[in-house]
């Protein structure tokens, strides 16, 4: 047997340290990925708040355009499925419910519209401004529905 052979205890210690880091990161990812809302029954109220933004602008038909639907999706994903904005799968049932709100017969356009939302939010000030405005309108409209009573 080779007398110079030794167990590399540093390798084991590095593995242990990495395991701890991965566990910490997993906890952080879980916390950051927690949805703000869970009740999909609130989606119609969220959609109405979204449409109000365009009604106030005097262009209610704009609420159904693909460009603006993406803004709605950004808000909905942030509220219900933030992990989807980071590349994970969308929460089960959310795509179908959003499709129904827009009167779509398939949910494929919803999936297609989700691609690149974060890039658009970062790159385009108008998109970001509208998303933030819609988000605020949604929060304001849900304020009374989200109050927890003791």
Tab-separated table of N, CA and C in Angstrom:
chain	number	residue	atom	x	y	z
A	1	UNK	N	0.842	-1.193	0.000
A	1	UNK	CA	0.000	0.000	0.000
A	1	UNK	C	0.877	1.243	0.000
A	2	UNK	N	0.421	2.285	-0.664
A	2	UNK	CA	1.160	3.535	-0.778
A	2	UNK	C	1.136	4.267	0.563
A	3	UNK	N	2.312	4.493	1.143
A	3	UNK	CA	2.392	5.134	2.456
A	3	UNK	C	2.081	6.624	2.389
A	4	UNK	N	2.167	7.242	1.231
A	4	UNK	CA	1.881	8.673	1.108
A	4	UNK	C	0.398	8.952	0.905
A	5	UNK	N	-0.408	7.904	0.772
A	5	UNK	CA	-1.852	8.088	0.588
A	5	UNK	C	-2.466	8.566	1.896
A	6	UNK	N	-3.268	9.621	1.799
A	6	UNK	CA	-3.939	10.182	2.979
A	6	UNK	C	-5.377	10.524	2.616
A	7	UNK	N	-6.193	10.516	3.613
A	7	UNK	CA	-7.575	10.992	3.440
A	7	UNK	C	-7.521	12.509	3.390
A	8	UNK	N	-8.166	13.073	2.393
A	8	UNK	CA	-8.197	14.530	2.257
A	8	UNK	C	-9.362	15.067	3.077
A	9	UNK	N	-9.109	15.339	4.330
A	9	UNK	CA	-10.160	15.812	5.247
A	9	UNK	C	-10.642	17.204	4.850
A	10	UNK	N	-9.788	17.967	4.158
A	10	UNK	CA	-10.189	19.288	3.664
A	10	UNK	C	-11.315	19.191	2.656
A	11	UNK	N	-11.279	18.139	1.847
A	11	UNK	CA	-12.328	17.898	0.861
A	11	UNK	C	-13.659	17.633	1.561
A	12	UNK	N	-13.623	16.843	2.597
A	12	UNK	CA	-14.834	16.530	3.362
A	12	UNK	C	-15.364	17.788	4.041
A	13	UNK	N	-14.468	18.582	4.606
A	13	UNK	CA	-14.872	19.829	5.264
A	13	UNK	C	-15.488	20.794	4.252
A	14	UNK	N	-14.917	20.869	3.041
A	14	UNK	CA	-15.456	21.735	1.994
A	14	UNK	C	-16.845	21.271	1.576
A	15	UNK	N	-17.035	19.952	1.459
A	15	UNK	CA	-18.355	19.408	1.127
A	15	UNK	C	-19.386	19.765	2.189
A	16	UNK	N	-18.977	19.643	3.441
A	16	UNK	CA	-19.888	19.967	4.549
A	16	UNK	C	-20.278	21.446	4.505
A	17	UNK	N	-19.310	22.295	4.264
A	17	UNK	CA	-19.561	23.735	4.189
A	17	UNK	C	-20.501	24.066	3.021
A	18	UNK	N	-20.264	23.418	1.884
A	18	UNK	CA	-21.133	23.631	0.717
A	18	UNK	C	-22.557	23.165	0.993
A	19	UNK	N	-22.706	22.046	1.665
A	19	UNK	CA	-24.030	21.540	2.007
A	19	UNK	C	-24.787	22.556	2.872
A	20	UNK	N	-24.075	23.150	3.821
A	20	UNK	CA	-24.692	24.167	4.678
A	20	UNK	C	-25.102	25.393	3.866
A	21	UNK	N	-24.245	25.827	2.947
A	21	UNK	CA	-24.555	26.982	2.093
A	21	UNK	C	-25.764	26.696	1.201
A	22	UNK	N	-25.795	25.507	0.620
A	22	UNK	CA	-26.916	25.133	-0.239
A	22	UNK	C	-28.212	25.139	0.570
A	23	UNK	N	-28.154	24.653	1.783
A	23	UNK	CA	-29.335	24.646	2.652
A	23	UNK	C	-29.791	26.079	2.954
A	24	UNK	N	-28.837	26.951	3.257
A	24	UNK	CA	-29.167	28.361	3.522
A	24	UNK	C	-29.800	29.001	2.291
A	25	UNK	N	-29.193	28.783	1.133
A	25	UNK	CA	-29.722	29.354	-0.109
A	25	UNK	C	-31.104	28.803	-0.429
A	26	UNK	N	-31.304	27.543	-0.162
A	26	UNK	CA	-32.608	26.930	-0.382
A	26	UNK	C	-33.673	27.598	0.487
A	27	UNK	N	-33.324	27.885	1.734
A	27	UNK	CA	-34.254	28.570	2.630
A	27	UNK	C	-34.571	29.972	2.119
A	28	UNK	N	-33.558	30.683	1.643
A	28	UNK	CA	-33.756	32.031	1.114
A	28	UNK	C	-34.640	31.975	-0.136
A	29	UNK	N	-34.372	31.003	-1.020
A	29	UNK	CA	-35.175	30.859	-2.231
A	29	UNK	C	-36.631	30.561	-1.886
A	30	UNK	N	-36.827	29.719	-0.906
A	30	UNK	CA	-38.187	29.379	-0.498
A	30	UNK	C	-38.906	30.622	0.025
A	31	UNK	N	-38.219	31.407	0.848
A	31	UNK	CA	-38.812	32.622	1.408
A	31	UNK	C	-39.132	33.646	0.321
A	32	UNK	N	-38.191	33.877	-0.581
A	32	UNK	CA	-38.399	34.850	-1.653
A	32	UNK	C	-39.480	34.397	-2.636
A	33	UNK	N	-39.639	33.094	-2.791
A	33	UNK	CA	-40.602	32.562	-3.736
A	33	UNK	C	-42.003	32.412	-3.197
A	34	UNK	N	-42.215	32.724	-1.922
A	34	UNK	CA	-43.549	32.610	-1.338
A	34	UNK	C	-44.495	33.616	-1.984
A	35	UNK	N	-45.641	33.158	-2.450
A	35	UNK	CA	-46.590	34.088	-3.058
A	35	UNK	C	-47.224	35.018	-2.027
A	36	UNK	N	-47.592	36.190	-2.477
A	36	UNK	CA	-48.282	37.154	-1.621
A	36	UNK	C	-49.739	36.738	-1.473
A	37	UNK	N	-50.316	36.260	-2.567
A	37	UNK	CA	-51.714	35.823	-2.565
A	37	UNK	C	-51.797	34.332	-2.881
A	38	UNK	N	-52.813	33.703	-2.330
A	38	UNK	CA	-53.030	32.295	-2.608
A	38	UNK	C	-54.394	32.010	-3.200
A	39	UNK	N	-55.358	32.865	-2.914
A	39	UNK	CA	-56.743	32.634	-3.316
A	39	UNK	C	-56.979	33.102	-4.757
A	40	UNK	N	-57.120	32.129	-5.652
A	40	UNK	CA	-57.339	32.476	-7.066
A	40	UNK	C	-58.703	33.124	-7.290
A	41	UNK	N	-59.588	33.027	-6.318
A	41	UNK	CA	-60.900	33.664	-6.446
A	41	UNK	C	-60.780	35.193	-6.471
A	42	UNK	N	-59.635	35.724	-6.080
A	42	UNK	CA	-59.411	37.175	-6.122
A	42	UNK	C	-59.043	37.672	-7.522
A	43	UNK	N	-58.736	36.759	-8.430
A	43	UNK	CA	-58.304	37.166	-9.775
A	43	UNK	C	-59.302	38.059	-10.510
A	44	UNK	N	-60.621	37.778	-10.460
A	44	UNK	CA	-61.540	38.703	-11.132
A	44	UNK	C	-61.469	40.126	-10.572
A	45	UNK	N	-61.299	40.268	-9.270
A	45	UNK	CA	-61.170	41.603	-8.669
A	45	UNK	C	-59.868	42.264	-9.112
A	46	UNK	N	-58.827	41.489	-9.239
A	46	UNK	CA	-57.541	42.010	-9.709
A	46	UNK	C	-57.669	42.455	-11.165
A	47	UNK	N	-58.367	41.677	-11.954
A	47	UNK	CA	-58.581	42.019	-13.364
A	47	UNK	C	-59.402	43.301	-13.494
A	48	UNK	N	-60.401	43.472	-12.647
A	48	UNK	CA	-61.207	44.701	-12.675
A	48	UNK	C	-60.357	45.912	-12.307
A	49	UNK	N	-59.488	45.764	-11.322
A	49	UNK	CA	-58.592	46.866	-10.944
A	49	UNK	C	-57.669	47.209	-12.109
A	50	UNK	N	-57.172	46.195	-12.781
A	50	UNK	CA	-56.314	46.380	-13.958
A	50	UNK	C	-57.060	47.160	-15.037
A	51	UNK	N	-58.296	46.764	-15.331
A	51	UNK	CA	-59.071	47.440	-16.377
A	51	UNK	C	-59.373	48.891	-16.001
A	52	UNK	N	-59.528	49.173	-14.709
A	52	UNK	CA	-59.794	50.556	-14.267
A	52	UNK	C	-58.669	51.503	-14.661
A	53	UNK	N	-57.455	51.023	-14.653
A	53	UNK	CA	-56.317	51.862	-15.039
A	53	UNK	C	-56.516	52.377	-16.463
A	54	UNK	N	-56.971	51.514	-17.361
A	54	UNK	CA	-57.153	51.904	-18.762
A	54	UNK	C	-58.447	52.699	-18.957
A	55	UNK	N	-59.456	52.435	-18.146
A	55	UNK	CA	-60.686	53.230	-18.214
A	55	UNK	C	-60.396	54.671	-17.822
A	56	UNK	N	-59.588	54.868	-16.785
A	56	UNK	CA	-59.232	56.226	-16.356
A	56	UNK	C	-58.435	56.960	-17.432
A	57	UNK	N	-57.699	56.223	-18.218
A	57	UNK	CA	-56.933	56.833	-19.316
A	57	UNK	C	-57.816	57.121	-20.521
A	58	UNK	N	-59.043	56.639	-20.478
A	58	UNK	CA	-59.959	56.847	-21.598
A	58	UNK	C	-59.762	55.863	-22.733
A	59	UNK	N	-59.106	54.764	-22.464
A	59	UNK	CA	-58.891	53.752	-23.514
A	59	UNK	C	-59.109	52.349	-22.931
A	60	UNK	N	-60.359	52.038	-22.574
A	60	UNK	CA	-60.645	50.743	-21.952
A	60	UNK	C	-60.317	49.542	-22.838
A	61	UNK	N	-60.370	49.722	-24.160
A	61	UNK	CA	-60.058	48.614	-25.070
A	61	UNK	C	-58.585	48.196	-24.998
A	62	UNK	N	-57.735	49.110	-24.551
A	62	UNK	CA	-56.306	48.820	-24.440
A	62	UNK	C	-56.008	47.723	-23.408
A	63	UNK	N	-56.940	47.480	-22.486
A	63	UNK	CA	-56.725	46.472	-21.444
A	63	UNK	C	-56.584	45.073	-22.025
A	64	UNK	N	-57.115	44.852	-23.211
A	64	UNK	CA	-57.066	43.517	-23.802
A	64	UNK	C	-55.919	43.328	-24.788
A	65	UNK	N	-55.139	44.370	-25.028
A	65	UNK	CA	-54.028	44.232	-25.973
A	65	UNK	C	-52.955	43.320	-25.383
A	66	UNK	N	-52.222	42.652	-26.243
A	66	UNK	CA	-51.167	41.737	-25.798
A	66	UNK	C	-50.125	42.489	-24.987
A	67	UNK	N	-49.744	43.664	-25.443
A	67	UNK	CA	-48.738	44.468	-24.741
A	67	UNK	C	-49.161	44.732	-23.299
A	68	UNK	N	-50.432	45.089	-23.113
A	68	UNK	CA	-50.906	45.391	-21.771
A	68	UNK	C	-51.236	44.130	-20.976
A	69	UNK	N	-51.597	43.076	-21.662
A	69	UNK	CA	-51.823	41.799	-20.977
A	69	UNK	C	-50.539	41.354	-20.276
A	70	UNK	N	-49.405	41.637	-20.892
A	70	UNK	CA	-48.121	41.290	-20.280
A	70	UNK	C	-47.921	42.044	-18.965
A	71	UNK	N	-48.391	43.257	-18.910
A	71	UNK	CA	-48.296	44.047	-17.679
A	71	UNK	C	-49.144	43.410	-16.581
A	72	UNK	N	-50.333	42.981	-16.963
A	72	UNK	CA	-51.215	42.291	-16.020
A	72	UNK	C	-50.550	41.003	-15.531
A	73	UNK	N	-49.967	40.256	-16.457
A	73	UNK	CA	-49.302	39.004	-16.098
A	73	UNK	C	-48.142	39.238	-15.138
A	74	UNK	N	-47.402	40.285	-15.349
A	74	UNK	CA	-46.286	40.611	-14.453
A	74	UNK	C	-46.795	40.785	-13.031
A	75	UNK	N	-47.879	41.528	-12.878
A	75	UNK	CA	-48.458	41.769	-11.551
A	75	UNK	C	-48.989	40.469	-10.957
A	76	UNK	N	-49.724	39.715	-11.746
A	76	UNK	CA	-50.327	38.470	-11.257
A	76	UNK	C	-49.254	37.461	-10.857
A	77	UNK	N	-48.227	37.332	-11.671
A	77	UNK	CA	-47.159	36.402	-11.327
A	77	UNK	C	-46.430	36.842	-10.071
A	78	UNK	N	-46.207	38.127	-9.936
A	78	UNK	CA	-45.550	38.622	-8.726
A	78	UNK	C	-46.385	38.290	-7.488
A	79	UNK	N	-47.700	38.419	-7.617
A	79	UNK	CA	-48.584	38.161	-6.473
A	79	UNK	C	-48.776	36.673	-6.188
A	80	UNK	N	-48.934	35.874	-7.227
A	80	UNK	CA	-49.315	34.471	-7.058
A	80	UNK	C	-48.183	33.466	-7.285
A	81	UNK	N	-47.211	33.823	-8.068
A	81	UNK	CA	-46.191	32.842	-8.454
A	81	UNK	C	-44.867	33.525	-8.779
A	82	UNK	N	-44.254	34.192	-7.790
A	82	UNK	CA	-43.023	34.928	-8.077
A	82	UNK	C	-41.902	34.053	-8.633
A	83	UNK	N	-41.910	32.773	-8.296
A	83	UNK	CA	-40.883	31.869	-8.826
A	83	UNK	C	-40.965	31.778	-10.344
A	84	UNK	N	-42.164	31.944	-10.892
A	84	UNK	CA	-42.335	31.874	-12.344
A	84	UNK	C	-41.604	33.029	-13.030
A	85	UNK	N	-41.511	34.159	-12.363
A	85	UNK	CA	-40.775	35.288	-12.931
A	85	UNK	C	-39.268	35.021	-12.931
A	86	UNK	N	-38.852	34.075	-12.105
A	86	UNK	CA	-37.432	33.716	-12.024
A	86	UNK	C	-37.116	32.450	-12.811
A	87	UNK	N	-38.077	31.984	-13.607
A	87	UNK	CA	-37.812	30.849	-14.473
A	87	UNK	C	-38.426	29.532	-14.044
A	88	UNK	N	-39.076	29.483	-12.887
A	88	UNK	CA	-39.746	28.257	-12.463
A	88	UNK	C	-41.106	28.137	-13.128
A	89	UNK	N	-41.781	27.065	-12.816
A	89	UNK	CA	-43.107	26.845	-13.379
A	89	UNK	C	-44.139	27.730	-12.687
A	90	UNK	N	-45.158	28.074	-13.439
A	90	UNK	CA	-46.268	28.860	-12.908
A	90	UNK	C	-47.113	27.979	-11.990
A	91	UNK	N	-47.676	28.585	-10.996
A	91	UNK	CA	-48.545	27.885	-10.062
A	91	UNK	C	-49.668	27.160	-10.818
A	92	UNK	N	-49.996	25.976	-10.363
A	92	UNK	CA	-51.032	25.150	-10.986
A	92	UNK	C	-52.376	25.889	-10.986
A	93	UNK	N	-53.007	25.956	-12.133
A	93	UNK	CA	-54.326	26.551	-12.276
A	93	UNK	C	-54.333	28.028	-12.612
A	94	UNK	N	-53.223	28.703	-12.382
A	94	UNK	CA	-53.167	30.154	-12.605
A	94	UNK	C	-53.280	30.495	-14.095
A	95	UNK	N	-52.579	29.780	-14.925
A	95	UNK	CA	-52.597	30.035	-16.372
A	95	UNK	C	-54.022	29.921	-16.921
A	96	UNK	N	-54.728	28.890	-16.496
A	96	UNK	CA	-56.098	28.665	-16.974
A	96	UNK	C	-57.023	29.792	-16.520
A	97	UNK	N	-56.909	30.207	-15.280
A	97	UNK	CA	-57.762	31.282	-14.752
A	97	UNK	C	-57.504	32.600	-15.477
A	98	UNK	N	-56.252	32.907	-15.735
A	98	UNK	CA	-55.913	34.148	-16.443
A	98	UNK	C	-56.421	34.081	-17.880
A	99	UNK	N	-56.302	32.930	-18.503
A	99	UNK	CA	-56.820	32.754	-19.865
A	99	UNK	C	-58.308	33.046	-19.907
A	100	UNK	N	-59.025	32.544	-18.921
A	100	UNK	CA	-60.474	32.764	-18.858
A	100	UNK	C	-60.795	34.247	-18.692
A	101	UNK	N	-60.021	34.956	-17.891
A	101	UNK	CA	-60.257	36.393	-17.694
A	101	UNK	C	-60.165	37.156	-19.012
A	102	UNK	N	-59.238	36.746	-19.860
A	102	UNK	CA	-59.041	37.423	-21.137
A	102	UNK	C	-59.892	36.825	-22.252
A	103	UNK	N	-60.719	35.844	-21.909
A	103	UNK	CA	-61.594	35.230	-22.907
A	103	UNK	C	-60.859	34.376	-23.918
A	104	UNK	N	-59.722	33.842	-23.535
A	104	UNK	CA	-58.945	33.002	-24.435
A	104	UNK	C	-59.409	31.553	-24.320
A	105	UNK	N	-59.417	30.844	-25.424
A	105	UNK	CA	-59.864	29.451	-25.413
A	105	UNK	C	-58.736	28.487	-25.074
A	106	UNK	N	-57.510	28.974	-25.084
A	106	UNK	CA	-56.349	28.163	-24.733
A	106	UNK	C	-55.430	29.003	-23.845
A	107	UNK	N	-54.610	28.328	-23.078
A	107	UNK	CA	-53.712	29.068	-22.190
A	107	UNK	C	-52.316	29.258	-22.791
A	108	UNK	N	-52.106	28.792	-24.001
A	108	UNK	CA	-50.804	28.940	-24.658
A	108	UNK	C	-50.368	30.401	-24.773
A	109	UNK	N	-51.268	31.333	-25.159
A	109	UNK	CA	-50.823	32.732	-25.237
A	109	UNK	C	-50.333	33.273	-23.890
A	110	UNK	N	-50.902	32.785	-22.808
A	110	UNK	CA	-50.470	33.236	-21.489
A	110	UNK	C	-49.031	32.791	-21.259
A	111	UNK	N	-48.748	31.537	-21.566
A	111	UNK	CA	-47.374	31.032	-21.429
A	111	UNK	C	-46.425	31.844	-22.294
A	112	UNK	N	-46.820	32.089	-23.535
A	112	UNK	CA	-45.973	32.849	-24.463
A	112	UNK	C	-45.736	34.271	-23.969
A	113	UNK	N	-46.756	34.885	-23.405
A	113	UNK	CA	-46.653	36.269	-22.932
A	113	UNK	C	-45.777	36.414	-21.696
A	114	UNK	N	-45.521	35.331	-20.991
A	114	UNK	CA	-44.712	35.391	-19.767
A	114	UNK	C	-43.221	35.469	-20.052
A	115	UNK	N	-42.829	35.078	-21.241
A	115	UNK	CA	-41.410	35.083	-21.588
A	115	UNK	C	-40.864	36.511	-21.589
A	116	UNK	N	-39.793	36.723	-20.886
A	116	UNK	CA	-39.102	38.005	-20.922
A	116	UNK	C	-39.742	39.139	-20.142
A	117	UNK	N	-40.657	38.852	-19.252
A	117	UNK	CA	-41.318	39.930	-18.503
A	117	UNK	C	-40.336	40.723	-17.645
A	118	UNK	N	-39.421	40.039	-17.005
A	118	UNK	CA	-38.442	40.728	-16.152
A	118	UNK	C	-37.537	41.618	-16.999
A	119	UNK	N	-37.145	41.133	-18.156
A	119	UNK	CA	-36.306	41.935	-19.058
A	119	UNK	C	-37.062	43.195	-19.469
A	120	UNK	N	-38.335	43.045	-19.836
A	120	UNK	CA	-39.132	44.207	-20.226
A	120	UNK	C	-39.288	45.182	-19.069
A	121	UNK	N	-39.499	44.647	-17.882
A	121	UNK	CA	-39.662	45.504	-16.705
A	121	UNK	C	-38.390	46.327	-16.460
A	122	UNK	N	-37.241	45.701	-16.602
A	122	UNK	CA	-35.972	46.408	-16.388
A	122	UNK	C	-35.634	47.353	-17.537
A	123	UNK	N	-35.938	46.941	-18.755
A	123	UNK	CA	-35.464	47.682	-19.925
A	123	UNK	C	-36.352	48.850	-20.349
A	124	UNK	N	-37.636	48.766	-20.094
A	124	UNK	CA	-38.562	49.766	-20.634
A	124	UNK	C	-39.274	50.532	-19.521
A	125	UNK	N	-38.952	51.798	-19.417
A	125	UNK	CA	-39.507	52.636	-18.352
A	125	UNK	C	-41.032	52.706	-18.426
A	126	UNK	N	-41.591	52.770	-19.624
A	126	UNK	CA	-43.045	52.836	-19.769
A	126	UNK	C	-43.718	51.561	-19.278
A	127	UNK	N	-43.122	50.442	-19.609
A	127	UNK	CA	-43.649	49.152	-19.145
A	127	UNK	C	-43.595	49.101	-17.618
A	128	UNK	N	-42.453	49.468	-17.068
A	128	UNK	CA	-42.252	49.456	-15.615
A	128	UNK	C	-43.236	50.409	-14.928
A	129	UNK	N	-43.402	51.586	-15.469
A	129	UNK	CA	-44.314	52.575	-14.896
A	129	UNK	C	-45.748	52.033	-14.873
A	130	UNK	N	-46.181	51.438	-15.974
A	130	UNK	CA	-47.535	50.881	-16.039
A	130	UNK	C	-47.709	49.698	-15.093
A	131	UNK	N	-46.713	48.820	-15.035
A	131	UNK	CA	-46.793	47.668	-14.127
A	131	UNK	C	-46.907	48.160	-12.680
A	132	UNK	N	-46.096	49.135	-12.324
A	132	UNK	CA	-46.148	49.659	-10.957
A	132	UNK	C	-47.487	50.328	-10.665
A	133	UNK	N	-48.022	51.034	-11.652
A	133	UNK	CA	-49.331	51.676	-11.504
A	133	UNK	C	-50.434	50.621	-11.332
A	134	UNK	N	-50.400	49.600	-12.150
A	134	UNK	CA	-51.389	48.514	-12.057
A	134	UNK	C	-51.248	47.806	-10.713
A	135	UNK	N	-50.024	47.552	-10.321
A	135	UNK	CA	-49.774	46.883	-9.034
A	135	UNK	C	-50.371	47.697	-7.891
A	136	UNK	N	-50.151	49.005	-7.901
A	136	UNK	CA	-50.694	49.860	-6.846
A	136	UNK	C	-52.223	49.858	-6.866
A	137	UNK	N	-52.800	49.920	-8.051
A	137	UNK	CA	-54.263	49.881	-8.188
A	137	UNK	C	-54.808	48.564	-7.637
A	138	UNK	N	-54.145	47.478	-7.935
A	138	UNK	CA	-54.565	46.165	-7.439
A	138	UNK	C	-54.477	46.123	-5.919
A	139	UNK	N	-53.366	46.569	-5.378
A	139	UNK	CA	-53.215	46.566	-3.913
A	139	UNK	C	-54.282	47.431	-3.251
A	140	UNK	N	-54.528	48.610	-3.812
A	140	UNK	CA	-55.553	49.486	-3.253
A	140	UNK	C	-56.928	48.830	-3.291
A	141	UNK	N	-57.228	48.145	-4.377
A	141	UNK	CA	-58.548	47.538	-4.522
A	141	UNK	C	-58.711	46.301	-3.638
A	142	UNK	N	-57.624	45.654	-3.332
A	142	UNK	CA	-57.696	44.451	-2.500
A	142	UNK	C	-57.510	44.745	-1.014
A	143	UNK	N	-57.166	45.954	-0.708
A	143	UNK	CA	-56.877	46.346	0.675
A	143	UNK	C	-57.924	45.825	1.654
A	144	UNK	N	-59.185	46.072	1.366
A	144	UNK	CA	-60.240	45.658	2.298
A	144	UNK	C	-60.445	44.140	2.276
A	145	UNK	N	-60.096	43.474	1.199
A	145	UNK	CA	-60.277	42.023	1.105
A	145	UNK	C	-59.144	41.262	1.799
A	146	UNK	N	-58.018	41.927	2.016
A	146	UNK	CA	-56.851	41.262	2.578
A	146	UNK	C	-56.651	41.542	4.059
A	147	UNK	N	-57.519	42.320	4.656
A	147	UNK	CA	-57.389	42.633	6.072
A	147	UNK	C	-57.678	41.369	6.877
A	148	UNK	N	-56.729	41.026	7.749
A	148	UNK	CA	-56.905	39.841	8.591
A	148	UNK	C	-57.539	40.280	9.902
A	149	UNK	N	-58.621	39.615	10.267
A	149	UNK	CA	-59.305	39.947	11.519
A	149	UNK	C	-58.935	38.935	12.577
A	150	UNK	N	-58.818	39.417	13.805
A	150	UNK	CA	-58.479	38.538	14.934
A	150	UNK	C	-59.687	37.873	15.522
